Amino acid sequence: MRIRRVQLHTLALPLVTPFTTSFSTQTERRVLIIELTAEVDGALVTGWGECGALTEPVYSSEYLDGVLDVTAAHLLPRLAAASSADELTAESVAGLLGKVIGHRMAKAAIEMAVLDAQLRAAGQSFKDYLGVTLDRVPSGVSVGIQDSIPRLLDVVDGYLSKGYQRIKLKIQHGWDIEPVRAVREAHPDVPLQVDANAAYTLADASHLAQLDAFDLLLIEQPLGEEDMRHHALLAQQMRTPMCLDESVVSAASAKDAIEWGAAAIINIKPSRVGGYLEARRIHDVAVDLGVPVWCGGMLETGIGRAGNAALAGMPGFTITGDISASDRFYTEDITEPFELVEGHIMIPDAPGVAAVPDPVRLAAATVASTSVSP
Ligand code: NPG
């Protein structure tokens, strides 16, 4: 394909309720959406990409303004030669951007937009492209840190009554053993897991081992992003299976994490790992090594949620993911909302990766737009 135009839209979407993790409290999602217009076999087609980066570098080193800068100044220009030669494909994007170190969320958004355009031009759904045969995936929900345990129990009850099939509790120092105990006592059989977003150190091992009493599916990223060795040591001191999120940034690091005993389960977020194609490679590595994976979420709009739902239909995704309904975070999504049906989210089967945004809702949510020439 040849890229004709790229627009970088910054959206501001209010959250239905504040979302508190060990790294921040968010009341609004500011998100970069890429609109890429390309020419494929003489016809114009639009591809959409969504970037996971937050406004601050508190989940990972990437952040929205940095993504905007690196995208316009360093990433898109590297696609120019392949684009003018009409040789650009989604499968070539990672290689063309390979000299730029890191910036995986920025790269993922570009690759997603190119892949979306490519599949739309071919009339192929992402689900078909991945070879997924399921029509729907079970839906889990991530529950932020609350002000009190009674409030937490109410929030969890609310989600369970909507049909969510798995609960993930955010934990941090001072909000870990007792809240988890309370939820487990109230719901002895609910699939339950915890996520610390790197809030602890190995010195907390015996404290964290108290979580072993609650029959958790997994503990996610208790230690720092670069503490792979400490995760392996902590895993030896707990029975709860160790799951990595932040530390796994590629198929190579997924293989290391598994082989070193740092991860028994992997959370795959396409944005964190540089895109859906690397996400698929992580899935394949994990399946080869007998490790289950699940699809994480980054408060995606319908654009990213559509792609995640298809990815989560791959066979290695045996643990319920953070793919909840649009109304978990947004009163009004920019696409047709994803709804919970019997605790599941439908996998889209229309051509492309993304769900297409409604132009009126997209415009209403947009706080800045820039046009970049490739
Ligand atoms: O369902 O989209 C969702 C949110 C799931 O908890 C969730 N995401 O640490 O996994 C996480 C957290 C997150 C959100 C991380 C936004 C980074 C950005």
mmCIF file of C-alpha atoms and ligand atoms in Angstrom:
data_model
loop_
_atom_site.group_PDB
_atom_site.id
_atom_site.type_symbol
_atom_site.label_atom_id
_atom_site.label_comp_id
_atom_site.label_asym_id
_atom_site.label_seq_id
_atom_site.Cartn_x
_atom_site.Cartn_y
_atom_site.Cartn_z
ATOM 1 C CA MET A 1 0.000 0.000 0.000
ATOM 2 C CA ARG A 2 0.873 3.667 -0.299
ATOM 3 C CA ILE A 3 0.112 5.967 2.622
ATOM 4 C CA ARG A 4 -1.661 9.119 1.478
ATOM 5 C CA ARG A 5 -2.378 10.821 4.785
ATOM 6 C CA VAL A 6 -1.996 10.188 8.500
ATOM 7 C CA GLN A 7 -4.001 12.025 11.122
ATOM 8 C CA LEU A 8 -3.141 11.812 14.796
ATOM 9 C CA HIS A 9 -6.243 12.443 16.902
ATOM 10 C CA THR A 10 -5.954 13.000 20.643
ATOM 11 C CA LEU A 11 -9.213 12.110 22.360
ATOM 12 C CA ALA A 12 -10.356 12.868 25.896
ATOM 13 C CA LEU A 13 -12.962 10.437 27.189
ATOM 14 C CA PRO A 14 -14.302 10.846 30.736
ATOM 15 C CA LEU A 15 -14.329 7.605 32.745
ATOM 16 C CA VAL A 16 -17.624 6.516 34.308
ATOM 17 C CA THR A 17 -15.806 6.181 37.627
ATOM 18 C CA PRO A 18 -12.220 6.986 38.693
ATOM 19 C CA PHE A 19 -9.801 4.093 38.106
ATOM 20 C CA THR A 20 -7.114 3.757 40.799
ATOM 21 C CA THR A 21 -4.112 1.499 40.433
ATOM 22 C CA SER A 22 -0.820 1.428 42.349
ATOM 23 C CA PHE A 23 0.556 3.906 39.800
ATOM 24 C CA SER A 24 -2.219 6.515 39.408
ATOM 25 C CA THR A 25 -5.849 7.537 39.621
ATOM 26 C CA GLN A 26 -7.385 8.241 36.255
ATOM 27 C CA THR A 27 -10.636 10.114 35.771
ATOM 28 C CA GLU A 28 -10.284 10.563 32.039
ATOM 29 C CA ARG A 29 -8.674 8.557 29.258
ATOM 30 C CA ARG A 30 -6.613 10.646 26.865
ATOM 31 C CA VAL A 31 -5.840 8.424 23.956
ATOM 32 C CA LEU A 32 -4.130 8.703 20.596
ATOM 33 C CA ILE A 33 -6.106 7.374 17.657
ATOM 34 C CA ILE A 34 -4.359 7.098 14.287
ATOM 35 C CA GLU A 35 -6.394 7.542 11.112
ATOM 36 C CA LEU A 36 -4.375 6.363 8.144
ATOM 37 C CA THR A 37 -5.570 6.861 4.601
ATOM 38 C CA ALA A 38 -3.860 4.579 2.125
ATOM 39 C CA GLU A 39 -4.109 3.653 -1.518
ATOM 40 C CA VAL A 40 -4.361 -0.066 -2.143
ATOM 41 C CA ASP A 41 -4.658 -1.251 -5.767
ATOM 42 C CA GLY A 42 -5.838 2.215 -6.811
ATOM 43 C CA ALA A 43 -8.590 2.495 -4.172
ATOM 44 C CA LEU A 44 -8.486 4.617 -1.013
ATOM 45 C CA VAL A 45 -8.969 2.827 2.277
ATOM 46 C CA THR A 46 -8.855 4.060 5.893
ATOM 47 C CA GLY A 47 -7.111 2.186 8.697
ATOM 48 C CA TRP A 48 -7.495 2.912 12.401
ATOM 49 C CA GLY A 49 -4.964 2.384 15.163
ATOM 50 C CA GLU A 50 -5.143 2.984 18.916
ATOM 51 C CA CYS A 51 -2.214 3.678 21.204
ATOM 52 C CA GLY A 52 -2.074 2.371 24.782
ATOM 53 C CA ALA A 53 0.138 5.141 26.146
ATOM 54 C CA LEU A 54 -1.179 7.162 29.076
ATOM 55 C CA THR A 55 -0.529 10.898 29.515
ATOM 56 C CA GLU A 56 2.166 10.218 32.111
ATOM 57 C CA PRO A 57 5.024 7.673 31.964
ATOM 58 C CA VAL A 58 3.820 5.832 35.076
ATOM 59 C CA TYR A 59 2.796 2.437 33.716
ATOM 60 C CA SER A 60 5.697 2.255 31.274
ATOM 61 C CA SER A 61 8.224 4.763 29.949
ATOM 62 C CA GLU A 62 5.945 5.821 27.091
ATOM 63 C CA TYR A 63 3.502 8.722 27.366
ATOM 64 C CA LEU A 64 1.123 10.440 25.023
ATOM 65 C CA ASP A 65 3.146 13.546 24.079
ATOM 66 C CA GLY A 66 6.240 11.391 23.601
ATOM 67 C CA VAL A 67 4.271 9.066 21.331
ATOM 68 C CA LEU A 68 3.030 12.002 19.245
ATOM 69 C CA ASP A 69 6.581 13.280 18.849
ATOM 70 C CA VAL A 70 8.274 9.977 18.022
ATOM 71 C CA THR A 71 5.475 9.014 15.643
ATOM 72 C CA ALA A 72 5.734 12.187 13.570
ATOM 73 C CA ALA A 73 9.491 12.738 13.805
ATOM 74 C CA HIS A 74 10.959 9.236 13.753
ATOM 75 C CA LEU A 75 8.477 6.475 12.967
ATOM 76 C CA LEU A 76 6.258 7.579 10.091
ATOM 77 C CA PRO A 77 9.225 8.959 8.075
ATOM 78 C CA ARG A 78 10.749 5.469 8.176
ATOM 79 C CA LEU A 79 7.745 4.083 6.312
ATOM 80 C CA ALA A 80 8.063 6.631 3.499
ATOM 81 C CA ALA A 81 10.338 4.720 1.117
ATOM 82 C CA ALA A 82 8.364 1.465 1.308
ATOM 83 C CA SER A 83 5.139 3.438 1.015
ATOM 84 C CA SER A 84 6.177 5.335 -2.139
ATOM 85 C CA ALA A 85 7.353 2.081 -3.698
ATOM 86 C CA ASP A 86 3.869 0.651 -2.952
ATOM 87 C CA GLU A 87 5.546 -2.047 -0.906
ATOM 88 C CA LEU A 88 4.255 -1.267 2.556
ATOM 89 C CA THR A 89 2.520 -4.122 4.359
ATOM 90 C CA ALA A 90 1.589 -4.599 8.017
ATOM 91 C CA GLU A 91 4.063 -7.466 8.200
ATOM 92 C CA SER A 92 6.895 -5.129 7.121
ATOM 93 C CA VAL A 93 6.194 -2.321 9.628
ATOM 94 C CA ALA A 94 8.132 -3.719 12.610
ATOM 95 C CA GLY A 95 11.220 -4.291 10.461
ATOM 96 C CA LEU A 96 11.073 -0.796 8.964
ATOM 97 C CA LEU A 97 10.812 0.717 12.457
ATOM 98 C CA GLY A 98 13.381 -1.655 13.952
ATOM 99 C CA LYS A 99 16.246 0.867 14.168
ATOM 100 C CA VAL A 100 14.179 2.971 16.593
ATOM 101 C CA ILE A 101 14.766 1.551 20.051
ATOM 102 C CA GLY A 102 11.722 0.928 22.252
ATOM 103 C CA HIS A 103 8.582 3.066 21.708
ATOM 104 C CA ARG A 104 6.556 -0.085 21.315
ATOM 105 C CA MET A 105 3.189 1.520 22.005
ATOM 106 C CA ALA A 106 3.784 4.090 19.275
ATOM 107 C CA LYS A 107 4.908 1.366 16.862
ATOM 108 C CA ALA A 108 1.923 -0.809 17.792
ATOM 109 C CA ALA A 109 -0.548 1.951 16.918
ATOM 110 C CA ILE A 110 1.036 2.472 13.497
ATOM 111 C CA GLU A 111 1.166 -1.244 12.752
ATOM 112 C CA MET A 112 -2.462 -1.586 13.804
ATOM 113 C CA ALA A 113 -3.561 1.203 11.441
ATOM 114 C CA VAL A 114 -1.625 -0.345 8.530
ATOM 115 C CA LEU A 115 -2.988 -3.823 9.302
ATOM 116 C CA ASP A 116 -6.513 -2.457 9.602
ATOM 117 C CA ALA A 117 -6.235 -0.750 6.186
ATOM 118 C CA GLN A 118 -4.684 -3.870 4.648
ATOM 119 C CA LEU A 119 -7.423 -6.180 5.911
ATOM 120 C CA ARG A 120 -10.197 -3.760 4.957
ATOM 121 C CA ALA A 121 -8.791 -3.571 1.420
ATOM 122 C CA ALA A 122 -8.710 -7.374 1.300
ATOM 123 C CA GLY A 123 -12.206 -7.691 2.824
ATOM 124 C CA GLN A 124 -10.777 -9.904 5.578
ATOM 125 C CA SER A 125 -11.629 -9.811 9.280
ATOM 126 C CA PHE A 126 -8.828 -9.842 11.850
ATOM 127 C CA LYS A 127 -10.413 -12.947 13.306
ATOM 128 C CA ASP A 128 -9.954 -14.750 9.962
ATOM 129 C CA TYR A 129 -6.443 -13.392 9.569
ATOM 130 C CA LEU A 130 -5.560 -14.947 12.948
ATOM 131 C CA GLY A 131 -7.384 -18.177 12.162
ATOM 132 C CA VAL A 132 -9.773 -17.691 15.076
ATOM 133 C CA THR A 133 -12.940 -19.761 14.921
ATOM 134 C CA LEU A 134 -14.684 -18.676 18.153
ATOM 135 C CA ASP A 135 -17.508 -16.144 17.968
ATOM 136 C CA ARG A 136 -17.089 -14.728 21.452
ATOM 137 C CA VAL A 137 -14.677 -14.567 24.365
ATOM 138 C CA PRO A 138 -15.427 -14.640 28.106
ATOM 139 C CA SER A 139 -15.165 -11.257 29.751
ATOM 140 C CA GLY A 140 -13.261 -10.325 32.894
ATOM 141 C CA VAL A 141 -13.154 -7.026 34.717
ATOM 142 C CA SER A 142 -10.388 -5.110 36.434
ATOM 143 C CA VAL A 143 -11.453 -3.533 39.733
ATOM 144 C CA GLY A 144 -9.508 -0.464 40.850
ATOM 145 C CA ILE A 145 -8.400 0.288 44.399
ATOM 146 C CA GLN A 146 -11.408 1.504 46.444
ATOM 147 C CA ASP A 147 -11.802 3.718 49.518
ATOM 148 C CA SER A 148 -13.042 0.911 51.760
ATOM 149 C CA ILE A 149 -13.702 -2.818 51.802
ATOM 150 C CA PRO A 150 -17.537 -2.426 51.928
ATOM 151 C CA ARG A 151 -17.304 -0.225 48.836
ATOM 152 C CA LEU A 152 -15.082 -2.821 47.129
ATOM 153 C CA LEU A 153 -17.596 -5.570 47.891
ATOM 154 C CA ASP A 154 -20.382 -3.451 46.382
ATOM 155 C CA VAL A 155 -18.373 -2.779 43.248
ATOM 156 C CA VAL A 156 -17.490 -6.466 42.837
ATOM 157 C CA ASP A 157 -21.150 -7.465 43.403
ATOM 158 C CA GLY A 158 -22.188 -4.986 40.727
ATOM 159 C CA TYR A 159 -19.828 -6.479 38.146
ATOM 160 C CA LEU A 160 -20.738 -10.067 39.019
ATOM 161 C CA SER A 161 -24.418 -9.272 38.660
ATOM 162 C CA LYS A 162 -23.715 -7.974 35.151
ATOM 163 C CA GLY A 163 -22.188 -11.350 34.305
ATOM 164 C CA TYR A 164 -18.441 -10.721 34.408
ATOM 165 C CA GLN A 165 -16.733 -14.079 34.645
ATOM 166 C CA ARG A 166 -13.505 -13.193 36.378
ATOM 167 C CA ILE A 167 -12.502 -10.472 38.807
ATOM 168 C CA LYS A 168 -9.086 -8.836 38.899
ATOM 169 C CA LEU A 169 -8.328 -6.757 41.981
ATOM 170 C CA LYS A 170 -5.723 -4.033 41.877
ATOM 171 C CA ILE A 171 -3.472 -4.206 44.927
ATOM 172 C CA GLN A 172 -0.779 -2.070 46.535
ATOM 173 C CA HIS A 173 0.821 -1.668 49.977
ATOM 174 C CA GLY A 174 -2.005 -1.206 52.489
ATOM 175 C CA TRP A 175 -4.606 -2.568 50.042
ATOM 176 C CA ASP A 176 -3.823 -6.217 49.518
ATOM 177 C CA ILE A 177 -4.406 -9.088 51.951
ATOM 178 C CA GLU A 178 -7.590 -7.832 53.648
ATOM 179 C CA PRO A 179 -9.474 -6.667 50.536
ATOM 180 C CA VAL A 180 -8.606 -9.921 48.760
ATOM 181 C CA ARG A 181 -9.700 -11.944 51.802
ATOM 182 C CA ALA A 182 -13.006 -10.051 51.925
ATOM 183 C CA VAL A 183 -13.779 -10.652 48.248
ATOM 184 C CA ARG A 184 -12.798 -14.303 48.486
ATOM 185 C CA GLU A 185 -14.987 -14.826 51.588
ATOM 186 C CA ALA A 186 -17.946 -13.166 49.874
ATOM 187 C CA HIS A 187 -17.406 -15.141 46.651
ATOM 188 C CA PRO A 188 -15.742 -18.487 47.393
ATOM 189 C CA ASP A 189 -15.971 -19.739 43.801
ATOM 190 C CA VAL A 190 -15.362 -16.672 41.683
ATOM 191 C CA PRO A 191 -12.238 -16.799 39.488
ATOM 192 C CA LEU A 192 -10.102 -14.153 41.176
ATOM 193 C CA GLN A 193 -6.679 -12.664 40.483
ATOM 194 C CA VAL A 194 -4.643 -9.674 41.655
ATOM 195 C CA ASP A 195 -2.497 -7.081 39.908
ATOM 196 C CA ALA A 196 0.157 -5.028 41.725
ATOM 197 C CA ASN A 197 1.547 -3.057 38.771
ATOM 198 C CA ALA A 198 5.086 -3.379 40.122
ATOM 199 C CA ALA A 199 4.278 -1.953 43.569
ATOM 200 C CA TYR A 200 6.381 -4.375 45.675
ATOM 201 C CA THR A 201 9.942 -5.592 46.100
ATOM 202 C CA LEU A 202 11.350 -9.011 46.855
ATOM 203 C CA ALA A 203 11.549 -7.967 50.525
ATOM 204 C CA ASP A 204 7.719 -8.250 50.537
ATOM 205 C CA ALA A 205 7.844 -11.963 49.664
ATOM 206 C CA SER A 206 6.496 -13.306 52.957
ATOM 207 C CA HIS A 207 3.769 -10.649 53.025
ATOM 208 C CA LEU A 208 2.694 -11.499 49.479
ATOM 209 C CA ALA A 209 2.758 -15.229 50.262
ATOM 210 C CA GLN A 210 -0.279 -14.626 52.498
ATOM 211 C CA LEU A 211 -2.239 -14.299 49.238
ATOM 212 C CA ASP A 212 -1.706 -18.035 48.736
ATOM 213 C CA ALA A 213 -4.630 -18.621 51.101
ATOM 214 C CA PHE A 214 -7.171 -17.215 48.628
ATOM 215 C CA ASP A 215 -6.986 -19.646 45.704
ATOM 216 C CA LEU A 216 -6.064 -16.959 43.198
ATOM 217 C CA LEU A 217 -5.676 -17.675 39.494
ATOM 218 C CA LEU A 218 -2.495 -15.615 39.500
ATOM 219 C CA ILE A 219 -0.612 -12.646 40.884
ATOM 220 C CA GLU A 220 0.297 -10.162 38.180
ATOM 221 C CA GLN A 221 3.524 -8.147 38.088
ATOM 222 C CA PRO A 222 4.204 -7.753 41.805
ATOM 223 C CA LEU A 223 7.753 -6.446 41.197
ATOM 224 C CA GLY A 224 9.427 -3.941 38.906
ATOM 225 C CA GLU A 225 9.452 -4.074 35.137
ATOM 226 C CA GLU A 226 13.155 -4.951 35.053
ATOM 227 C CA ASP A 227 13.088 -7.368 38.023
ATOM 228 C CA MET A 228 12.766 -10.581 36.042
ATOM 229 C CA ARG A 229 15.233 -12.406 38.324
ATOM 230 C CA HIS A 230 13.405 -11.278 41.455
ATOM 231 C CA HIS A 231 10.108 -12.476 39.992
ATOM 232 C CA ALA A 232 11.707 -15.906 39.557
ATOM 233 C CA LEU A 233 12.854 -15.850 43.184
ATOM 234 C CA LEU A 234 9.464 -14.669 44.424
ATOM 235 C CA ALA A 235 7.733 -17.394 42.394
ATOM 236 C CA GLN A 236 9.666 -19.952 44.458
ATOM 237 C CA GLN A 237 8.265 -18.459 47.655
ATOM 238 C CA MET A 238 4.587 -18.421 46.661
ATOM 239 C CA ARG A 239 2.124 -21.025 45.471
ATOM 240 C CA THR A 240 0.008 -18.484 43.566
ATOM 241 C CA PRO A 241 1.072 -18.640 39.900
ATOM 242 C CA MET A 242 3.297 -15.756 38.803
ATOM 243 C CA CYS A 243 2.054 -13.721 35.841
ATOM 244 C CA LEU A 244 4.045 -10.996 34.112
ATOM 245 C CA ASP A 245 2.676 -7.925 32.358
ATOM 246 C CA GLU A 246 5.068 -4.926 32.283
ATOM 247 C CA SER A 247 8.230 -7.100 32.132
ATOM 248 C CA VAL A 248 7.207 -8.880 28.938
ATOM 249 C CA VAL A 249 7.789 -6.582 25.992
ATOM 250 C CA SER A 250 8.492 -9.071 23.193
ATOM 251 C CA ALA A 251 8.402 -12.749 22.270
ATOM 252 C CA ALA A 252 12.074 -12.953 23.284
ATOM 253 C CA SER A 253 11.416 -11.575 26.763
ATOM 254 C CA ALA A 254 8.375 -13.853 27.098
ATOM 255 C CA LYS A 255 10.599 -16.860 26.367
ATOM 256 C CA ASP A 256 13.189 -15.656 28.886
ATOM 257 C CA ALA A 257 10.536 -15.067 31.554
ATOM 258 C CA ILE A 258 9.122 -18.558 31.106
ATOM 259 C CA GLU A 259 12.458 -20.360 30.899
ATOM 260 C CA TRP A 260 13.876 -18.514 33.916
ATOM 261 C CA GLY A 261 10.825 -19.347 36.030
ATOM 262 C CA ALA A 262 9.737 -15.700 36.301
ATOM 263 C CA ALA A 263 6.354 -16.294 34.643
ATOM 264 C CA ALA A 264 3.968 -19.243 34.724
ATOM 265 C CA ILE A 265 1.325 -17.147 32.927
ATOM 266 C CA ILE A 266 1.626 -14.151 30.595
ATOM 267 C CA ASN A 267 -0.613 -11.132 30.170
ATOM 268 C CA ILE A 268 -0.449 -10.104 26.505
ATOM 269 C CA LYS A 269 -1.234 -6.477 25.714
ATOM 270 C CA PRO A 270 -0.695 -5.819 22.025
ATOM 271 C CA SER A 271 0.177 -2.190 22.665
ATOM 272 C CA ARG A 272 2.832 -2.967 25.295
ATOM 273 C CA VAL A 273 4.641 -5.449 23.047
ATOM 274 C CA GLY A 274 4.770 -3.423 19.824
ATOM 275 C CA GLY A 275 1.611 -4.634 18.139
ATOM 276 C CA TYR A 276 -0.721 -7.488 17.319
ATOM 277 C CA LEU A 277 1.868 -9.374 15.265
ATOM 278 C CA GLU A 278 4.346 -9.551 18.167
ATOM 279 C CA ALA A 279 1.403 -10.365 20.464
ATOM 280 C CA ARG A 280 0.666 -13.360 18.246
ATOM 281 C CA ARG A 281 4.338 -14.416 18.429
ATOM 282 C CA ILE A 282 4.194 -14.258 22.244
ATOM 283 C CA HIS A 283 1.076 -16.401 22.162
ATOM 284 C CA ASP A 284 2.897 -18.934 19.967
ATOM 285 C CA VAL A 285 5.993 -19.015 22.205
ATOM 286 C CA ALA A 286 3.834 -19.496 25.304
ATOM 287 C CA VAL A 287 1.792 -22.275 23.685
ATOM 288 C CA ASP A 288 5.024 -24.037 22.652
ATOM 289 C CA LEU A 289 6.279 -23.857 26.233
ATOM 290 C CA GLY A 290 2.934 -24.887 27.745
ATOM 291 C CA VAL A 291 2.225 -21.545 29.414
ATOM 292 C CA PRO A 292 -1.300 -20.061 29.392
ATOM 293 C CA VAL A 293 -1.842 -16.459 28.280
ATOM 294 C CA TRP A 294 -4.641 -13.914 28.625
ATOM 295 C CA CYS A 295 -5.357 -10.595 26.965
ATOM 296 C CA GLY A 296 -4.823 -7.490 29.089
ATOM 297 C CA GLY A 297 -6.556 -4.178 28.586
ATOM 298 C CA MET A 298 -5.514 -0.542 28.542
ATOM 299 C CA LEU A 299 -8.903 1.124 28.733
ATOM 300 C CA GLU A 300 -9.277 0.724 24.992
ATOM 301 C CA THR A 301 -11.990 2.444 23.028
ATOM 302 C CA GLY A 302 -13.958 0.197 20.707
ATOM 303 C CA ILE A 303 -11.132 0.596 18.178
ATOM 304 C CA GLY A 304 -8.618 -1.361 20.242
ATOM 305 C CA ARG A 305 -11.192 -3.503 22.029
ATOM 306 C CA ALA A 306 -12.249 -5.036 18.694
ATOM 307 C CA GLY A 307 -8.702 -6.195 17.943
ATOM 308 C CA ASN A 308 -8.171 -7.486 21.461
ATOM 309 C CA ALA A 309 -11.366 -9.545 21.322
ATOM 310 C CA ALA A 310 -10.173 -11.278 18.146
ATOM 311 C CA LEU A 311 -6.681 -11.898 19.535
ATOM 312 C CA ALA A 312 -8.174 -13.392 22.700
ATOM 313 C CA GLY A 313 -9.972 -15.943 20.528
ATOM 314 C CA MET A 314 -6.638 -17.678 19.776
ATOM 315 C CA PRO A 315 -6.320 -21.088 21.419
ATOM 316 C CA GLY A 316 -3.579 -20.264 23.961
ATOM 317 C CA PHE A 317 -5.761 -17.601 25.608
ATOM 318 C CA THR A 318 -7.142 -20.014 28.183
ATOM 319 C CA ILE A 319 -7.493 -17.458 30.998
ATOM 320 C CA THR A 320 -10.302 -14.889 30.824
ATOM 321 C CA GLY A 321 -8.970 -11.493 29.753
ATOM 322 C CA ASP A 322 -9.555 -7.863 30.689
ATOM 323 C CA ILE A 323 -11.915 -7.401 27.771
ATOM 324 C CA SER A 324 -14.934 -5.876 29.391
ATOM 325 C CA ALA A 325 -17.923 -4.072 27.925
ATOM 326 C CA SER A 326 -17.462 -0.462 26.744
ATOM 327 C CA ASP A 327 -19.633 0.765 29.613
ATOM 328 C CA ARG A 328 -17.098 -0.543 32.171
ATOM 329 C CA PHE A 329 -15.139 2.638 31.405
ATOM 330 C CA TYR A 330 -17.154 4.882 29.084
ATOM 331 C CA THR A 331 -20.674 6.272 29.079
ATOM 332 C CA GLU A 332 -20.314 6.658 25.364
ATOM 333 C CA ASP A 333 -17.702 4.827 23.309
ATOM 334 C CA ILE A 334 -16.571 6.291 19.985
ATOM 335 C CA THR A 335 -17.610 3.102 18.177
ATOM 336 C CA GLU A 336 -20.733 1.014 18.554
ATOM 337 C CA PRO A 337 -20.373 -0.145 22.157
ATOM 338 C CA PHE A 338 -19.182 -3.625 23.047
ATOM 339 C CA GLU A 339 -21.793 -5.229 25.256
ATOM 340 C CA LEU A 340 -21.717 -8.074 27.690
ATOM 341 C CA VAL A 341 -23.812 -11.003 26.434
ATOM 342 C CA GLU A 342 -24.003 -13.900 28.892
ATOM 343 C CA GLY A 343 -20.656 -12.799 30.298
ATOM 344 C CA HIS A 344 -19.043 -12.705 26.858
ATOM 345 C CA ILE A 345 -17.867 -10.144 24.307
ATOM 346 C CA MET A 346 -18.566 -10.907 20.649
ATOM 347 C CA ILE A 347 -15.567 -11.092 18.326
ATOM 348 C CA PRO A 348 -16.231 -8.776 15.376
ATOM 349 C CA ASP A 349 -16.257 -10.409 11.971
ATOM 350 C CA ALA A 350 -16.296 -7.311 9.772
ATOM 351 C CA PRO A 351 -13.222 -6.620 7.614
ATOM 352 C CA GLY A 352 -10.298 -4.994 9.433
ATOM 353 C CA VAL A 353 -8.904 -5.012 12.963
ATOM 354 C CA ALA A 354 -10.617 -1.981 14.476
ATOM 355 C CA ALA A 355 -14.258 -1.170 15.023
ATOM 356 C CA VAL A 356 -14.909 1.959 12.945
ATOM 357 C CA PRO A 357 -15.504 5.101 15.007
ATOM 358 C CA ASP A 358 -18.679 7.095 14.613
ATOM 359 C CA PRO A 359 -17.559 10.394 13.008
ATOM 360 C CA VAL A 360 -19.776 12.525 15.266
ATOM 361 C CA ARG A 361 -18.632 10.832 18.481
ATOM 362 C CA LEU A 362 -15.016 10.878 17.314
ATOM 363 C CA ALA A 363 -15.206 14.614 16.612
ATOM 364 C CA ALA A 364 -16.895 15.292 19.948
ATOM 365 C CA ALA A 365 -14.152 13.476 21.864
ATOM 366 C CA THR A 366 -11.238 14.982 19.920
ATOM 367 C CA VAL A 367 -9.176 17.626 21.720
ATOM 368 C CA ALA A 368 -6.367 17.882 19.148
ATOM 369 C CA SER A 369 -5.667 16.632 15.642
ATOM 370 C CA THR A 370 -2.548 16.894 13.526
ATOM 371 C CA SER A 371 -1.881 15.782 9.988
ATOM 372 C CA VAL A 372 1.464 14.175 9.280
ATOM 373 C CA SER A 373 2.789 13.325 5.868
ATOM 374 C CA PRO A 374 4.598 9.999 5.741
HETATM 375 O O1 NPG B 1 -9.984 -3.457 31.157
HETATM 376 O O2 NPG B 1 -8.941 -2.122 29.821
HETATM 377 C C1 NPG B 1 -9.117 -2.636 30.925
HETATM 378 C C2 NPG B 1 -8.204 -2.218 32.041
HETATM 379 C C3 NPG B 1 -7.474 -3.348 32.648
HETATM 380 O O3 NPG B 1 -6.396 -3.000 34.727
HETATM 381 C C4 NPG B 1 -6.364 -2.852 33.539
HETATM 382 N N1 NPG B 1 -5.360 -2.254 32.917
HETATM 383 O O4 NPG B 1 -2.272 -2.547 34.615
HETATM 384 O O5 NPG B 1 -3.361 -3.882 33.376
HETATM 385 C C5 NPG B 1 -3.212 -2.776 33.876
HETATM 386 C C6 NPG B 1 -4.224 -1.682 33.609
HETATM 387 C C7 NPG B 1 -3.708 -0.545 32.759
HETATM 388 C C8 NPG B 1 -4.584 0.362 32.238
HETATM 389 C C9 NPG B 1 -2.399 -0.399 32.451
HETATM 390 C C10 NPG B 1 -4.167 1.408 31.427
HETATM 391 C C11 NPG B 1 -1.972 0.650 31.649
HETATM 392 C C12 NPG B 1 -2.851 1.530 31.144
#
